[in-house]
Amino acid sequence: MKIYKIALSLLVFASLFSCTKELDKTANEETPITSLTQLVVADDFTWQSGLTGQLNLSFNNPHNVSTEFEIINIIDEQGQIIKRNRILNGEVSFNIELPQNSTYYVQFPVTGEQFEITEIKDMVLDLGPTNSFKSSTAINEDIENCTTCDNPMENAGAEAPALNGGYSIKHQDDVPGWETNAVDHRIEIWTNGFQGVPAQEGNQFFELNANRVADLYQELCLNPGSSIVWSVWHRGRAGVDVAEVKIGGSVESAVTLEVMTDGTDAWGHYMGTYTVPEGQETTFFVFSSVSSAGSNSVGNFLDNFEIECDFDGDGIPDSEDDDPGNPDVAYVSYFPTSGKQIIAFEDLWPSLGDFDFNDLTLSNQITISKGETFDILFADFKVSIDAIGAGIHNGIGMMLYDEEGNTFPNEIIASVSGDVSLDPDNTNGLILSNDVYSSIEEYYQNNGVGPTNQNPDTLSFTVTFNNGVADFTPELYIFRSNDRSHEIHRSIFPGTAVADPTLFNTSDDNGNYQTANGIPWGIEIIMEGDYSSPIEYIEISEAYPQFLPWAQSGGTQNTNWYESPVDSKVFDINQ
């Protein structure tokens, strides 16, 4: 009996204690958070608004459309191309920074398909058939046409006549676009997968050696003086086969521009440029067998022959060239990939401020010019000083990191010009301003108090890069004008080589430019349009009611929080 009473008492006590804890937990969950100082966020929350990160693409390709070495684009809602990359080994990746408040797509020009980007993740694109066989050059209406006829190529991938399977040796009159100097006028076509050989593109491909060694050629009408880019795929049949690519005003006078040597393991890709001589009204592309591992009637597979206009002669087809009138620049991309990057700082680190995030608000847009191999040539920067709510004098610095945010192993900057200087204390570092107040023409704050300026000053400069740089990540940060070592960074970046280490883990800092609850001194917004800074002494969560729910969710909810300000609590620089 006594034991029973003790057990029952413990059970009742445990039950009461459990209920009390549950009630307390519920009460805590329902207690509204009204300030950043009450907020606790996940350790890995980056305080970035936007679709940012690495987008990795691969392909489901049931129609065997050409993907290898093809260009794939990122486009906006208006269909403007904002970034390109080339597919290699069936995959392609983009480092992108896109606003949440607009729609963007992956575009595959070969099929004409578009796939909406809804999040940054690994995407497998299901490809349909090509929108047409590759039988004509791409014409850019803004530049001179390189052809004298609308459709200079025909049957570039051996898709006609269509076969039911296996292979067939056809008379040249039955093969559109192509002729041969073989005495029997026969052209051999294979179907995809016959004897285990896949077509490089589509369902069919040529075997150059039909019944005997011969040339396969097509006559094209190209403007004299114009430049074109040609490409073709070649493969051995029984072993290593060798064939030549010749171009000229006749089959007999065509000059060898490339020797193709390939075995049976994979298709080899060959491309080059050609300028049509003045007075040459017709141009012959000739594929000539040199040798094969089998008999005279075996070997030298060909597929996916293509020519495209190249107005500036830089080796990049006009359909892919972002600057088709400039032989130096092939591709142009942007940082962020679209819109602008807003960086908003509190400047009392390592102590808490008022969290209006208007002590210094900067807008950043970069235009990046690249060569034919996608290496960066130079980049034009525009950093706008949108709001200066600080009483402290601050400078602006920038570090250039690799696409993953890591330090480059070497110096990537060749030279700079404009409103910038090299940072003598940091490799790949830049100093935009030693004091923002001295970098603006007229004193302003743009925070609702004091002098305002509806046209913020912009720091414009150009960075020329050393060879071999494919991408970079810019990091804007601020520092005390009277103490260069007192730096303030966003929490995903470290201090530079001159940052004062004794300031970390003092006052409210937790050692990484965040408080113990994960509250930062700098935030990033990728957006279209203009951002309105909170008025002085108005916490950002009060000026933007959706800000706290966004932060509480780790950035998964209220992703467009910056579109819904309380108008009376922000300053619109465009008002």
Coordinates of C-alpha atoms in Angstrom, one line a residue:
M1 CA 0.0 0.0 0.0
K2 CA 2.8 2.3 0.9
I3 CA 4.6 1.5 -2.2
Y4 CA 1.5 2.1 -4.3
K5 CA 1.0 5.5 -2.8
I6 CA 4.6 6.5 -3.5
A7 CA 4.3 5.3 -7.1
L8 CA 1.1 7.1 -7.6
S9 CA 2.5 10.3 -6.1
L10 CA 5.5 10.1 -8.5
L11 CA 3.2 9.5 -11.4
V12 CA 1.1 12.6 -10.5
F13 CA 4.2 14.7 -10.0
A14 CA 5.6 13.6 -13.3
S15 CA 2.3 14.3 -15.1
L16 CA 2.1 17.8 -13.6
F17 CA 5.7 18.5 -14.4
S18 CA 5.2 17.3 -18.0
C19 CA 2.1 19.4 -18.4
T20 CA 3.9 22.5 -17.0
K21 CA 6.8 22.1 -19.4
E22 CA 4.5 21.7 -22.3
L23 CA 2.5 24.8 -21.4
D24 CA 5.7 26.7 -21.0
K25 CA 6.9 25.6 -24.4
T26 CA 3.6 26.5 -26.0
A27 CA 3.7 29.9 -24.3
N28 CA 7.2 30.5 -25.6
E29 CA 6.2 29.6 -29.1
E30 CA 3.3 31.9 -29.0
T31 CA 5.1 34.8 -27.5
P32 CA 5.5 37.2 -30.4
I33 CA 9.0 38.3 -31.3
T34 CA 9.1 42.0 -32.0
S35 CA 12.8 42.8 -32.3
L36 CA 16.0 41.3 -33.6
T37 CA 17.4 41.2 -30.1
Q38 CA 14.8 38.5 -29.3
L39 CA 15.5 36.5 -32.4
V40 CA 17.4 33.2 -32.5
V41 CA 18.4 31.9 -35.9
A42 CA 20.0 28.8 -37.3
D43 CA 23.8 28.7 -37.3
D44 CA 23.9 28.3 -41.1
F45 CA 21.5 31.1 -41.9
T46 CA 23.4 33.4 -44.3
W47 CA 21.1 36.6 -44.2
Q48 CA 20.9 36.6 -47.9
S49 CA 17.7 37.4 -49.8
G50 CA 17.7 35.9 -53.3
L51 CA 18.3 32.7 -55.2
T52 CA 22.0 32.3 -54.8
G53 CA 24.4 29.4 -55.1
Q54 CA 25.5 26.9 -57.7
L55 CA 22.9 25.5 -60.1
N56 CA 24.0 22.1 -61.5
L57 CA 22.3 20.8 -64.7
S58 CA 22.3 17.4 -66.3
F59 CA 20.1 16.0 -69.0
N60 CA 17.6 13.3 -69.8
N61 CA 18.0 13.1 -73.6
P62 CA 15.7 10.4 -75.2
H63 CA 15.9 12.1 -78.6
N64 CA 19.7 12.2 -78.6
V65 CA 19.9 15.9 -79.4
S66 CA 23.3 17.4 -79.4
T67 CA 24.4 18.6 -75.9
E68 CA 28.1 18.2 -75.7
F69 CA 29.9 21.6 -76.2
E70 CA 26.6 23.2 -76.8
I71 CA 25.8 26.5 -75.0
I72 CA 23.0 26.8 -72.5
N73 CA 21.6 30.1 -71.3
I74 CA 20.0 31.7 -68.2
I75 CA 17.3 34.1 -69.5
D76 CA 14.9 36.6 -67.8
E77 CA 11.2 37.0 -68.4
Q78 CA 11.8 39.1 -71.5
G79 CA 14.0 36.4 -73.0
Q80 CA 17.2 38.4 -72.6
I81 CA 20.2 36.2 -72.1
I82 CA 21.9 37.1 -68.8
K83 CA 24.5 34.3 -68.5
R84 CA 25.9 31.5 -70.7
N85 CA 28.0 28.4 -70.1
R86 CA 29.1 25.4 -72.2
I87 CA 28.0 21.8 -71.6
L88 CA 31.0 19.5 -71.0
N89 CA 30.7 15.7 -70.3
G90 CA 26.9 16.1 -70.2
E91 CA 26.8 18.6 -67.4
V92 CA 27.0 22.3 -66.8
S93 CA 27.0 24.5 -63.7
F94 CA 26.2 28.2 -63.1
N95 CA 27.0 30.3 -60.1
I96 CA 24.0 32.6 -59.9
E97 CA 22.5 35.4 -57.8
L98 CA 18.9 36.0 -58.8
P99 CA 16.2 38.1 -57.2
Q100 CA 13.2 36.3 -55.7
N101 CA 10.8 38.9 -57.1
S102 CA 11.3 37.9 -60.8
T103 CA 11.1 34.8 -62.9
Y104 CA 14.1 33.3 -64.7
Y105 CA 14.6 30.3 -66.9
V106 CA 17.3 27.8 -68.1
Q107 CA 17.1 27.9 -71.9
F108 CA 18.5 25.2 -74.3
P109 CA 18.7 26.7 -77.8
V110 CA 19.1 23.4 -79.6
T111 CA 15.5 22.4 -78.6
G112 CA 14.2 25.8 -77.9
E113 CA 13.0 24.7 -74.4
Q114 CA 12.9 26.8 -71.3
F115 CA 12.8 25.5 -67.7
E116 CA 11.9 27.8 -64.8
I117 CA 14.4 28.2 -62.0
T118 CA 12.4 27.9 -58.7
E119 CA 15.3 27.1 -56.4
I120 CA 19.0 26.5 -56.5
K121 CA 19.5 22.8 -56.7
D122 CA 20.6 20.0 -59.0
M123 CA 18.2 19.9 -62.0
V124 CA 17.8 17.2 -64.6
L125 CA 16.3 18.7 -67.7
D126 CA 14.0 16.5 -69.8
L127 CA 14.9 17.4 -73.4
G128 CA 12.5 17.1 -76.3
P129 CA 13.5 16.8 -80.0
T130 CA 15.5 19.5 -81.8
N131 CA 13.4 22.4 -83.1
S132 CA 15.0 21.7 -86.5
F133 CA 17.9 19.8 -87.9
K134 CA 21.1 21.8 -87.8
S135 CA 20.9 22.7 -91.4
S136 CA 21.4 26.5 -91.4
T137 CA 23.4 29.2 -89.9
A138 CA 22.1 31.3 -87.1
I139 CA 21.5 34.8 -88.4
N140 CA 21.8 37.8 -86.1
E141 CA 19.6 40.6 -87.4
D142 CA 21.9 43.3 -85.8
I143 CA 24.9 42.4 -88.0
E144 CA 25.6 41.6 -91.6
N145 CA 24.3 38.4 -92.9
C146 CA 27.1 36.0 -93.8
T147 CA 25.1 34.0 -96.3
T148 CA 23.7 34.8 -99.8
C149 CA 20.9 32.3 -99.3
D150 CA 18.5 31.8 -96.4
N151 CA 19.3 28.1 -95.9
P152 CA 22.9 27.4 -96.9
M153 CA 23.2 24.0 -95.3
E154 CA 21.0 20.9 -95.8
N155 CA 20.8 17.6 -94.0
A156 CA 23.7 18.4 -91.8
G157 CA 23.2 15.3 -89.6
A158 CA 22.5 12.7 -92.2
E159 CA 18.8 12.5 -91.0
A160 CA 17.5 12.2 -94.6
P161 CA 16.5 9.8 -96.1
A162 CA 15.2 8.3 -92.9
L163 CA 16.1 4.6 -92.4
N164 CA 14.2 2.0 -90.5
G165 CA 17.4 0.7 -88.9
G166 CA 20.8 -0.8 -89.7
Y167 CA 22.5 1.0 -92.5
S168 CA 22.0 1.8 -96.2
I169 CA 24.1 2.8 -99.1
K170 CA 22.2 5.4 -101.1
H171 CA 22.8 7.2 -104.5
Q172 CA 23.7 10.8 -103.9
D173 CA 20.6 11.9 -105.6
D174 CA 18.6 10.4 -102.7
V175 CA 20.7 12.2 -100.0
P176 CA 19.6 15.8 -99.8
G177 CA 22.4 18.4 -99.7
W178 CA 25.3 16.0 -100.2
E179 CA 27.5 14.8 -103.1
T180 CA 30.4 12.5 -103.5
N181 CA 33.3 12.1 -106.0
A182 CA 33.1 8.3 -105.7
V183 CA 32.7 6.8 -109.1
D184 CA 29.5 4.9 -108.1
H185 CA 28.0 8.1 -106.5
R186 CA 27.1 6.2 -103.3
I187 CA 26.8 7.6 -99.8
E188 CA 26.6 5.3 -96.7
I189 CA 24.3 6.2 -93.8
W190 CA 24.1 4.3 -90.4
T191 CA 21.3 4.4 -87.8
N192 CA 21.8 5.1 -84.1
G193 CA 23.0 2.1 -82.3
F194 CA 23.7 -0.1 -85.3
Q195 CA 26.6 -2.5 -84.4
G196 CA 26.8 -0.7 -81.0
V197 CA 27.7 2.7 -82.5
P198 CA 25.6 5.7 -81.2
A199 CA 24.9 8.7 -83.4
Q200 CA 26.4 11.8 -82.0
E201 CA 23.1 13.6 -82.6
G202 CA 19.7 12.4 -83.8
N203 CA 19.1 9.0 -85.4
Q204 CA 21.6 8.8 -88.2
F205 CA 25.1 9.5 -89.3
F206 CA 27.4 9.1 -92.3
E207 CA 30.2 6.6 -93.0
L208 CA 32.7 8.4 -95.2
N209 CA 34.1 5.2 -96.7
A210 CA 31.0 3.7 -98.5
N211 CA 32.1 1.2 -101.1
R212 CA 35.5 2.9 -101.6
V213 CA 37.7 5.8 -100.4
A214 CA 36.1 9.1 -101.5
D215 CA 35.2 12.6 -100.6
L216 CA 31.8 13.7 -99.2
Y217 CA 31.0 17.4 -99.8
Q218 CA 28.4 20.1 -99.8
E219 CA 28.4 23.3 -101.8
L220 CA 27.3 26.4 -99.8
C221 CA 26.5 30.0 -100.7
L222 CA 28.4 32.3 -98.4
N223 CA 29.1 36.0 -98.8
P224 CA 32.7 36.7 -100.0
G225 CA 34.6 38.4 -97.2
S226 CA 32.4 36.9 -94.4
S227 CA 33.7 34.8 -91.5
I228 CA 32.1 31.6 -90.4
V229 CA 32.7 29.0 -87.6
W230 CA 32.4 25.4 -88.7
S231 CA 32.3 22.2 -86.5
V232 CA 31.9 18.5 -87.1
W233 CA 32.1 15.2 -85.1
H234 CA 34.3 12.2 -86.3
R235 CA 34.7 8.7 -85.0
G236 CA 36.6 5.5 -86.0
R237 CA 34.8 2.3 -86.9
A238 CA 37.2 -0.7 -86.6
G239 CA 40.0 1.2 -85.0
V240 CA 41.8 4.6 -85.5
D241 CA 40.5 6.4 -88.6
V242 CA 41.8 9.6 -90.1
A243 CA 40.0 12.1 -92.3
E244 CA 40.5 15.7 -93.4
V245 CA 38.3 18.8 -93.4
K246 CA 38.9 20.8 -96.5
I247 CA 37.3 24.2 -97.6
G248 CA 37.7 26.0 -100.9
G249 CA 36.1 27.3 -104.0
S250 CA 35.9 23.8 -105.6
V251 CA 36.4 20.3 -104.5
E252 CA 39.7 20.1 -106.3
S253 CA 41.1 23.4 -104.9
A254 CA 39.8 22.9 -101.3
V255 CA 42.6 23.3 -98.7
T256 CA 43.0 21.1 -95.7
L257 CA 42.1 23.0 -92.5
E258 CA 41.9 20.1 -90.0
V259 CA 43.0 16.5 -89.8
M260 CA 40.7 14.4 -87.7
T261 CA 42.0 11.3 -85.9
D262 CA 39.7 9.2 -83.7
G263 CA 39.3 5.6 -82.5
T264 CA 36.1 3.7 -81.5
D265 CA 35.6 4.9 -78.0
A266 CA 34.0 8.2 -78.5
W267 CA 33.1 10.9 -81.1
G268 CA 35.8 13.5 -81.5
H269 CA 34.8 17.2 -81.9
Y270 CA 36.5 19.5 -84.4
M271 CA 35.9 23.1 -85.1
G272 CA 37.6 26.1 -86.8
T273 CA 37.1 29.4 -88.6
Y274 CA 37.1 30.3 -92.2
T275 CA 37.0 33.6 -94.0
V276 CA 35.5 33.4 -97.5
P277 CA 37.9 35.0 -100.0
E278 CA 36.7 37.9 -102.0
G279 CA 35.3 36.8 -105.4
Q280 CA 34.5 33.3 -104.1
E281 CA 30.8 33.1 -104.9
T282 CA 30.4 29.4 -103.8
T283 CA 32.2 27.5 -101.1
F284 CA 32.8 23.8 -100.8
F285 CA 33.1 21.9 -97.5
V286 CA 34.9 18.6 -98.3
F287 CA 35.4 15.6 -96.0
S288 CA 38.2 13.4 -97.3
S289 CA 39.2 10.0 -96.1
V290 CA 42.9 9.6 -95.4
S291 CA 43.0 6.1 -93.8
S292 CA 40.9 3.7 -91.9
A293 CA 41.5 0.7 -89.6
G294 CA 39.4 -1.5 -91.9
S295 CA 39.2 -2.0 -95.7
N296 CA 38.6 0.8 -98.2
S297 CA 34.9 0.5 -97.5
V298 CA 35.1 0.8 -93.8
G299 CA 35.4 3.7 -91.4
N300 CA 35.4 7.5 -90.8
F301 CA 32.0 8.1 -89.3
L302 CA 30.8 11.8 -89.5
D303 CA 27.9 13.5 -87.8
N304 CA 26.4 16.9 -86.8
F305 CA 28.2 19.1 -89.3
E306 CA 27.5 22.8 -88.6
I307 CA 28.4 26.2 -89.8
E308 CA 27.4 29.6 -88.2
C309 CA 28.2 33.2 -88.9
D310 CA 31.0 34.9 -87.1
F311 CA 30.9 38.5 -88.0
D312 CA 33.9 39.6 -85.8
G313 CA 36.0 36.5 -86.6
D314 CA 36.7 35.7 -83.0
G315 CA 35.8 32.0 -83.4
I316 CA 32.5 32.3 -81.5
P317 CA 29.3 32.0 -83.6
D318 CA 27.2 35.1 -83.6
S319 CA 24.3 33.1 -82.1
E320 CA 26.5 32.6 -79.0
D321 CA 28.5 35.9 -79.1
D322 CA 27.3 38.5 -76.6
D323 CA 29.4 41.2 -78.4
P324 CA 29.4 40.0 -82.1
G325 CA 31.1 43.2 -83.3
N326 CA 34.0 42.9 -80.9
P327 CA 36.7 40.4 -81.7
D328 CA 38.1 40.5 -78.1
V329 CA 34.9 40.0 -76.1
A330 CA 32.8 36.9 -76.6
Y331 CA 30.6 36.6 -73.5
V332 CA 29.1 39.1 -71.1
S333 CA 27.7 38.2 -67.7
Y334 CA 26.7 40.1 -64.6
F335 CA 27.0 40.2 -60.9
P336 CA 24.5 39.7 -59.5
T337 CA 23.2 37.6 -62.4
S338 CA 20.2 39.9 -62.6
G339 CA 19.1 42.9 -60.7
K340 CA 21.3 44.5 -58.1
Q341 CA 23.1 43.5 -54.9
I342 CA 22.1 45.6 -51.9
I343 CA 24.4 45.4 -48.9
A344 CA 23.2 47.1 -45.7
F345 CA 25.4 47.6 -42.6
E346 CA 25.2 48.3 -38.9
D347 CA 28.6 49.9 -38.0
L348 CA 28.9 49.7 -34.2
W349 CA 30.4 46.2 -34.3
P350 CA 31.3 44.5 -32.0
S351 CA 28.6 46.3 -30.0
L352 CA 24.9 46.2 -30.9
G353 CA 23.4 49.1 -32.8
D354 CA 19.8 50.1 -33.5
F355 CA 19.5 47.6 -36.3
D356 CA 18.0 50.0 -38.8
F357 CA 20.7 48.8 -41.2
N358 CA 21.1 52.2 -42.8
D359 CA 24.5 53.1 -41.4
L360 CA 25.8 52.4 -44.9
T361 CA 23.6 51.0 -47.6
L362 CA 25.3 50.1 -50.9
S363 CA 24.0 48.9 -54.3
N364 CA 26.4 46.9 -56.4
Q365 CA 26.2 45.9 -60.1
I366 CA 29.1 44.5 -62.2
T367 CA 29.3 43.8 -65.9
I368 CA 31.8 41.1 -66.7
S369 CA 33.4 40.7 -70.1
K370 CA 34.9 37.3 -71.0
G371 CA 36.9 35.8 -73.9
E372 CA 36.1 32.8 -76.0
T373 CA 37.1 30.3 -73.3
F374 CA 34.9 32.1 -70.7
D375 CA 38.0 33.5 -68.9
I376 CA 37.4 37.0 -67.5
L377 CA 39.0 39.9 -69.4
F378 CA 37.8 42.8 -67.4
A379 CA 34.8 43.8 -65.2
D380 CA 33.1 47.2 -64.9
F381 CA 31.8 47.9 -61.4
K382 CA 29.2 50.4 -60.2
V383 CA 28.8 50.8 -56.4
S384 CA 26.1 53.3 -55.4
I385 CA 26.2 54.9 -51.9
D386 CA 22.5 54.9 -51.3
A387 CA 22.3 55.8 -47.6
I388 CA 24.7 57.0 -44.9
G389 CA 23.0 56.9 -41.5
A390 CA 26.3 56.7 -39.6
G391 CA 27.8 59.4 -37.4
I392 CA 31.1 57.4 -37.6
H393 CA 33.2 57.9 -40.7
N394 CA 33.6 54.6 -42.6
G395 CA 35.6 53.5 -45.6
I396 CA 34.5 50.9 -48.2
G397 CA 36.6 47.9 -49.1
M398 CA 36.1 44.9 -51.4
M399 CA 37.7 41.5 -51.5
L400 CA 37.5 39.2 -54.6
Y401 CA 37.1 35.6 -53.8
D402 CA 36.6 32.5 -56.0
E403 CA 33.1 31.3 -56.9
E404 CA 32.9 29.3 -53.6
G405 CA 33.9 32.3 -51.5
N406 CA 37.4 31.1 -50.9
T407 CA 40.7 33.0 -51.2
F408 CA 42.4 32.7 -54.6
P409 CA 45.8 31.1 -54.5
N410 CA 47.3 33.9 -56.5
E411 CA 46.9 37.5 -57.6
I412 CA 44.0 37.7 -60.1
I413 CA 44.0 41.5 -60.6
A414 CA 46.2 42.9 -63.4
S415 CA 45.2 46.5 -63.1
V416 CA 42.5 48.9 -62.0
S417 CA 41.1 52.3 -63.1
G418 CA 38.4 54.7 -62.0
D419 CA 37.1 55.2 -58.5
V420 CA 39.2 52.6 -56.8
S421 CA 42.7 51.6 -55.7
L422 CA 44.5 48.4 -55.0
D423 CA 44.6 47.4 -51.3
P424 CA 48.3 47.3 -50.5
D425 CA 47.6 45.0 -47.5
N426 CA 45.4 42.4 -49.1
T427 CA 46.0 40.3 -52.2
N428 CA 42.9 40.7 -54.5
G429 CA 41.7 43.5 -52.3
L430 CA 40.3 46.9 -53.4
I431 CA 39.8 50.2 -51.6
L432 CA 36.7 52.0 -52.9
S433 CA 36.8 54.8 -50.4
N434 CA 38.7 55.7 -47.2
D435 CA 35.8 57.8 -46.1
V436 CA 32.4 57.8 -47.7
Y437 CA 31.7 61.4 -46.8
S438 CA 34.7 62.4 -48.9
S439 CA 33.5 60.2 -51.8
I440 CA 30.2 62.0 -52.3
E441 CA 29.8 65.3 -54.0
E442 CA 27.3 66.8 -51.6
Y443 CA 26.6 65.7 -48.0
Y444 CA 23.5 63.5 -47.7
Q445 CA 22.2 60.7 -45.6
N446 CA 19.0 59.3 -47.4
N447 CA 17.7 57.9 -44.1
G448 CA 14.8 60.4 -43.5
V449 CA 16.7 62.8 -41.3
G450 CA 19.3 65.4 -42.2
P451 CA 20.2 66.2 -45.7
T452 CA 18.9 63.9 -48.4
N453 CA 19.9 63.3 -52.0
Q454 CA 17.6 61.5 -54.4
N455 CA 20.5 60.7 -56.7
P456 CA 23.1 58.8 -54.7
D457 CA 26.7 59.0 -55.8
T458 CA 28.1 56.0 -57.6
L459 CA 31.7 54.8 -57.5
S460 CA 32.6 53.5 -61.0
F461 CA 35.7 51.5 -61.8
T462 CA 37.2 48.8 -64.0
V463 CA 39.3 45.8 -63.0
T464 CA 41.4 44.0 -65.6
F465 CA 42.1 40.4 -64.8
N466 CA 45.1 38.1 -65.2
N467 CA 44.7 35.1 -67.4
G468 CA 42.8 32.0 -66.2
V469 CA 40.1 33.6 -64.0
A470 CA 36.7 32.0 -64.8
D471 CA 34.6 33.6 -62.0
F472 CA 34.8 35.5 -58.8
T473 CA 32.7 36.5 -55.8
P474 CA 32.9 40.2 -54.7
E475 CA 32.6 41.0 -51.0
L476 CA 31.8 44.6 -50.0
Y477 CA 32.7 45.5 -46.4
I478 CA 33.3 48.6 -44.3
F479 CA 36.1 49.8 -42.0
R480 CA 36.7 52.7 -39.7
S481 CA 38.3 55.6 -41.5
N482 CA 40.6 56.4 -38.5
D483 CA 41.3 52.7 -37.9
R484 CA 41.8 50.5 -40.9
S485 CA 41.9 47.4 -38.8
H486 CA 38.4 47.9 -37.5
E487 CA 36.5 46.0 -40.2
I488 CA 32.8 45.0 -40.4
H489 CA 31.9 42.1 -42.7
R490 CA 28.9 40.0 -43.3
S491 CA 29.0 36.9 -41.2
I492 CA 29.7 34.5 -44.2
F493 CA 33.0 36.3 -44.8
P494 CA 36.1 36.5 -42.6
G495 CA 38.1 39.6 -41.7
T496 CA 40.9 40.5 -44.1
A497 CA 44.6 40.1 -43.3
V498 CA 44.6 43.5 -41.5
A499 CA 41.5 43.0 -39.4
D500 CA 42.2 43.4 -35.6
P501 CA 41.7 39.9 -34.1
T502 CA 41.4 41.3 -30.6
L503 CA 38.0 42.8 -31.4
F504 CA 36.4 39.4 -32.0
N505 CA 34.5 37.8 -29.1
T506 CA 34.3 41.1 -27.4
S507 CA 31.1 43.0 -26.4
D508 CA 28.2 41.4 -28.4
D509 CA 30.3 39.6 -31.1
N510 CA 30.4 35.8 -31.0
G511 CA 33.6 35.6 -33.0
N512 CA 32.1 35.6 -36.5
Y513 CA 30.4 39.0 -37.1
Q514 CA 27.3 37.6 -35.5
T515 CA 25.8 37.7 -32.0
A516 CA 25.4 34.5 -30.0
N517 CA 21.8 34.4 -31.3
G518 CA 23.1 34.7 -34.9
I519 CA 22.2 38.4 -35.5
P520 CA 24.5 40.0 -38.1
W521 CA 25.9 43.4 -38.7
G522 CA 25.4 43.2 -42.5
I523 CA 22.7 41.7 -44.7
E524 CA 22.4 41.1 -48.5
I525 CA 19.4 41.5 -50.8
I526 CA 19.4 40.5 -54.5
M527 CA 16.5 42.4 -56.1
E528 CA 15.1 44.1 -59.1
G529 CA 14.2 47.8 -58.5
D530 CA 15.3 50.0 -55.7
Y531 CA 15.6 49.3 -51.9
S532 CA 14.3 51.8 -49.4
S533 CA 16.4 52.0 -46.2
P534 CA 14.6 52.3 -42.8
I535 CA 14.4 55.7 -41.4
E536 CA 17.0 56.5 -38.7
Y537 CA 16.4 54.6 -35.4
I538 CA 13.6 52.5 -37.0
E539 CA 14.6 48.8 -36.6
I540 CA 14.4 47.0 -39.9
S541 CA 11.8 44.6 -38.5
E542 CA 9.6 47.6 -37.8
A543 CA 10.1 49.1 -41.2
Y544 CA 9.6 45.7 -42.9
P545 CA 7.1 43.6 -41.0
Q546 CA 7.9 40.4 -42.9
F547 CA 11.6 40.6 -42.1
L548 CA 11.4 38.7 -38.7
P549 CA 9.3 35.9 -40.1
W550 CA 11.7 35.6 -43.0
A551 CA 14.7 35.3 -40.6
Q552 CA 12.9 33.0 -38.2
S553 CA 12.2 30.6 -41.0
G554 CA 15.8 30.5 -42.1
G555 CA 14.9 32.4 -45.3
T556 CA 12.3 29.9 -46.5
Q557 CA 9.3 32.1 -45.9
N558 CA 8.4 35.7 -46.8
T559 CA 11.3 35.6 -49.3
N560 CA 10.2 38.9 -50.8
W561 CA 10.0 40.7 -47.5
Y562 CA 11.8 43.8 -48.9
E563 CA 8.8 44.5 -51.2
S564 CA 6.5 45.2 -48.3
P565 CA 7.7 48.2 -46.3
V566 CA 5.7 50.4 -44.0
D567 CA 5.9 53.5 -46.2
S568 CA 6.1 56.0 -43.3
K569 CA 9.1 54.1 -41.9
V570 CA 11.4 54.0 -44.9
F571 CA 13.1 56.5 -47.1
D572 CA 12.6 56.1 -50.8
I573 CA 15.5 57.6 -52.7
N574 CA 13.2 57.8 -55.8
Q575 CA 10.4 59.7 -54.2

